[in-house]
Amino acid sequence: FKQKTAYEISLGLVGSEMCIRDSCSRAFMQHIVDSDEGHIINTSSINGFWASLGGTPHTSYSAAKFAVKGFSEALIDDFRINAPHVGVSVVMPGHIGTSIAENTGKILGGERTDEDYEKIKENMIKMGMPVHNFSLEQIKEQIKENAEAFKNNAPTTSEQAAEIILSAVKNKQWRILVGDDAKAIDEWVRNDPENAYNITFHGEKRGE
């Protein structure tokens, strides 16, 4: 782990995410404003208000999602003053059954070297996973199983998430939490913000 490298990666991810949001918004904003009615939906994450996975570092992703949430919330007053017929919603999903874990590795990871897998193994051990005696082939298989489990064992399917989002937008909700896990984490953070980073993803205190 190199602090400068991680910092540069974080800036790049946040910059890329916000440039995309800003560019897309500018591209179609005038068309929406000129219409009789419009609505912009931005996807943040539970990591847009809780920058953790319950002990697992999630720095770059969380920083980007905090930025998306802030950008979306800022648009609310902007539109109320300058285009009151245009609405905004920011979506904050919890664990949704998609292929994001698998696809992110394919797109960003490239061809991993043995050194990469050694680092992944070290990180797994730091997170408490019992992989001390795993070979690199077993680590590769574990990564594959984790990605498949992320999709197949999620508490909310992508279809259910779509229904929740569409229903909330129809009801003109600006803050859309998707999934019971997202609602629970939101409640934990709001009720006890000082201890928000002393809990796991499942709500237990760390170390218990």
XYZ file of C-alpha atoms in Angstrom:
208
model
C 0.000 0.000 0.000
C 1.427 3.343 -1.053
C -0.358 6.374 0.334
C 0.485 8.617 -2.608
C -0.705 6.055 -5.129
C -3.969 5.504 -3.246
C -4.472 9.256 -2.994
C -3.902 9.726 -6.713
C -6.261 6.875 -7.533
C -8.920 8.389 -5.277
C -8.633 11.777 -6.945
C -8.804 10.161 -10.361
C -11.912 8.174 -9.533
C -13.721 11.106 -7.941
C -12.704 13.374 -10.829
C -13.814 10.857 -13.437
C -17.160 10.228 -11.759
C -17.931 13.914 -11.365
C -16.747 14.821 -14.868
C -19.083 12.183 -16.266
C -22.000 13.433 -14.131
C -21.299 17.049 -15.019
C -20.831 16.354 -18.738
C -23.987 14.250 -18.955
C -25.972 16.829 -17.013
C -24.769 19.631 -19.290
C -25.514 17.568 -22.402
C -29.218 17.115 -21.711
C -29.944 19.718 -19.005
C -31.303 22.386 -21.335
C -33.620 19.885 -23.005
C -35.039 18.904 -19.613
C -35.414 22.510 -18.495
C -37.160 23.406 -21.759
C -39.644 20.545 -21.347
C -42.887 20.771 -19.386
C -41.601 18.410 -16.717
C -38.375 16.531 -16.023
C -36.496 14.501 -13.467
C -32.813 13.702 -12.997
C -31.824 10.500 -11.188
C -28.249 10.058 -9.951
C -26.945 6.839 -8.421
C -24.824 7.213 -5.301
C -24.574 4.393 -2.749
C -24.775 3.628 0.945
C -21.094 4.501 0.651
C -22.275 8.018 -0.136
C -23.120 8.459 3.556
C -21.076 5.676 5.184
C -17.537 5.458 3.818
C -16.838 1.886 4.797
C -17.748 -1.733 4.284
C -17.685 -2.343 8.010
C -13.933 -2.556 8.356
C -12.950 -3.026 4.744
C -11.312 0.050 3.144
C -13.440 1.524 0.377
C -11.771 4.904 0.015
C -11.908 5.773 -3.679
C -15.416 4.452 -4.259
C -16.807 6.153 -1.155
C -15.225 9.501 -2.012
C -16.796 9.356 -5.477
C -20.223 8.429 -4.116
C -20.141 11.200 -1.488
C -19.450 13.609 -4.367
C -22.406 12.295 -6.397
C -24.714 12.652 -3.390
C -23.545 16.214 -2.723
C -23.885 17.189 -6.378
C -27.424 15.789 -6.493
C -28.514 17.502 -3.284
C -27.094 20.824 -4.500
C -29.223 20.528 -7.633
C -32.403 20.413 -5.525
C -32.235 24.086 -4.520
C -30.763 25.019 -7.899
C -33.815 23.633 -9.673
C -36.276 24.990 -7.121
C -35.056 28.480 -7.933
C -34.200 28.190 -11.630
C -36.362 25.317 -12.907
C -39.039 24.334 -10.371
C -40.642 21.891 -12.810
C -37.512 19.703 -12.775
C -36.971 17.218 -9.970
C -33.910 15.393 -8.656
C -33.471 12.045 -6.946
C -30.330 10.490 -5.541
C -30.389 6.697 -5.308
C -28.432 5.018 -2.505
C -28.531 1.257 -2.945
C -27.332 -1.295 -0.465
C -26.225 -4.739 -1.620
C -27.956 -5.351 -4.952
C -27.610 -8.585 -6.917
C -25.587 -7.452 -9.922
C -22.338 -8.467 -11.623
C -20.524 -5.296 -10.527
C -17.939 -7.186 -8.450
C -17.098 -9.534 -11.306
C -17.154 -6.891 -14.048
C -15.126 -4.340 -12.091
C -12.341 -6.871 -11.753
C -12.427 -7.592 -15.467
C -12.469 -3.959 -16.568
C -10.113 -2.374 -14.022
C -8.032 -5.313 -12.925
C -6.647 -6.354 -16.287
C -4.450 -9.439 -16.271
C -3.386 -9.990 -12.669
C 0.105 -11.192 -11.858
C 1.114 -13.587 -9.089
C 2.279 -10.554 -7.132
C -1.202 -9.067 -7.446
C -2.752 -12.248 -6.074
C -0.273 -12.272 -3.191
C -1.393 -8.735 -2.276
C -5.030 -9.782 -2.545
C -4.318 -12.700 -0.226
C -2.648 -10.357 2.279
C -5.698 -8.076 2.217
C -8.041 -11.036 2.707
C -6.047 -12.062 5.778
C -6.194 -8.489 7.143
C -9.990 -8.631 6.749
C -10.093 -11.802 8.833
C -10.600 -14.318 6.053
C -9.038 -17.732 6.865
C -6.924 -17.993 3.721
C -3.467 -18.185 5.319
C -2.743 -21.604 3.808
C -4.389 -20.969 0.423
C -2.374 -21.379 -2.746
C -2.650 -18.675 -5.418
C -4.953 -20.963 -7.404
C -7.227 -21.210 -4.391
C -7.132 -17.428 -4.017
C -8.224 -17.066 -7.646
C -11.095 -19.465 -7.022
C -12.050 -17.588 -3.856
C -12.219 -14.312 -5.777
C -14.485 -15.952 -8.356
C -16.730 -17.441 -5.664
C -16.958 -14.086 -3.857
C -18.050 -12.326 -7.058
C -20.678 -14.972 -7.772
C -21.933 -14.859 -4.174
C -22.199 -11.064 -4.349
C -24.676 -11.438 -7.198
C -26.522 -14.588 -6.178
C -26.833 -14.038 -2.413
C -27.815 -10.372 -2.406
C -30.840 -9.417 -0.261
C -32.239 -7.294 -3.115
C -32.356 -8.285 -6.779
C -31.737 -5.802 -9.596
C -35.386 -6.182 -10.635
C -36.585 -5.307 -7.130
C -34.210 -2.351 -7.030
C -35.631 -1.027 -10.309
C -39.181 -1.230 -8.949
C -38.198 0.608 -5.759
C -36.474 3.387 -7.704
C -39.294 3.899 -10.224
C -41.942 3.938 -7.490
C -39.974 6.499 -5.440
C -39.421 8.769 -8.448
C -43.140 8.656 -9.256
C -43.786 9.752 -5.665
C -41.271 12.592 -6.108
C -38.914 11.329 -3.412
C -35.481 12.909 -3.667
C -33.722 10.507 -1.286
C -34.101 6.872 -2.317
C -32.690 4.120 -0.121
C -32.762 0.760 -1.894
C -32.903 -2.349 0.264
C -33.480 -3.047 3.944
C -29.713 -3.094 4.485
C -29.420 0.455 3.127
C -32.225 1.612 5.446
C -30.630 -0.093 8.452
C -27.175 1.386 7.842
C -28.709 4.825 7.295
C -30.423 4.509 10.679
C -27.226 3.354 12.430
C -25.227 6.258 11.032
C -27.875 8.840 11.866
C -28.526 7.530 15.389
C -24.883 7.314 16.440
C -22.582 9.081 13.958
C -19.597 9.066 16.341
C -19.602 5.271 16.352
C -20.561 4.797 12.720
C -17.143 3.398 11.901
C -17.117 0.987 14.823
C -19.755 -1.281 13.290
C -19.585 -4.015 10.690
C -21.709 -4.147 7.532
C -24.213 -6.288 9.479
C -24.522 -3.847 12.377
C -22.425 -5.653 14.977
C -19.726 -3.801 16.887
C -16.307 -4.571 15.506
C -14.411 -7.175 17.416
C -17.557 -8.851 18.755
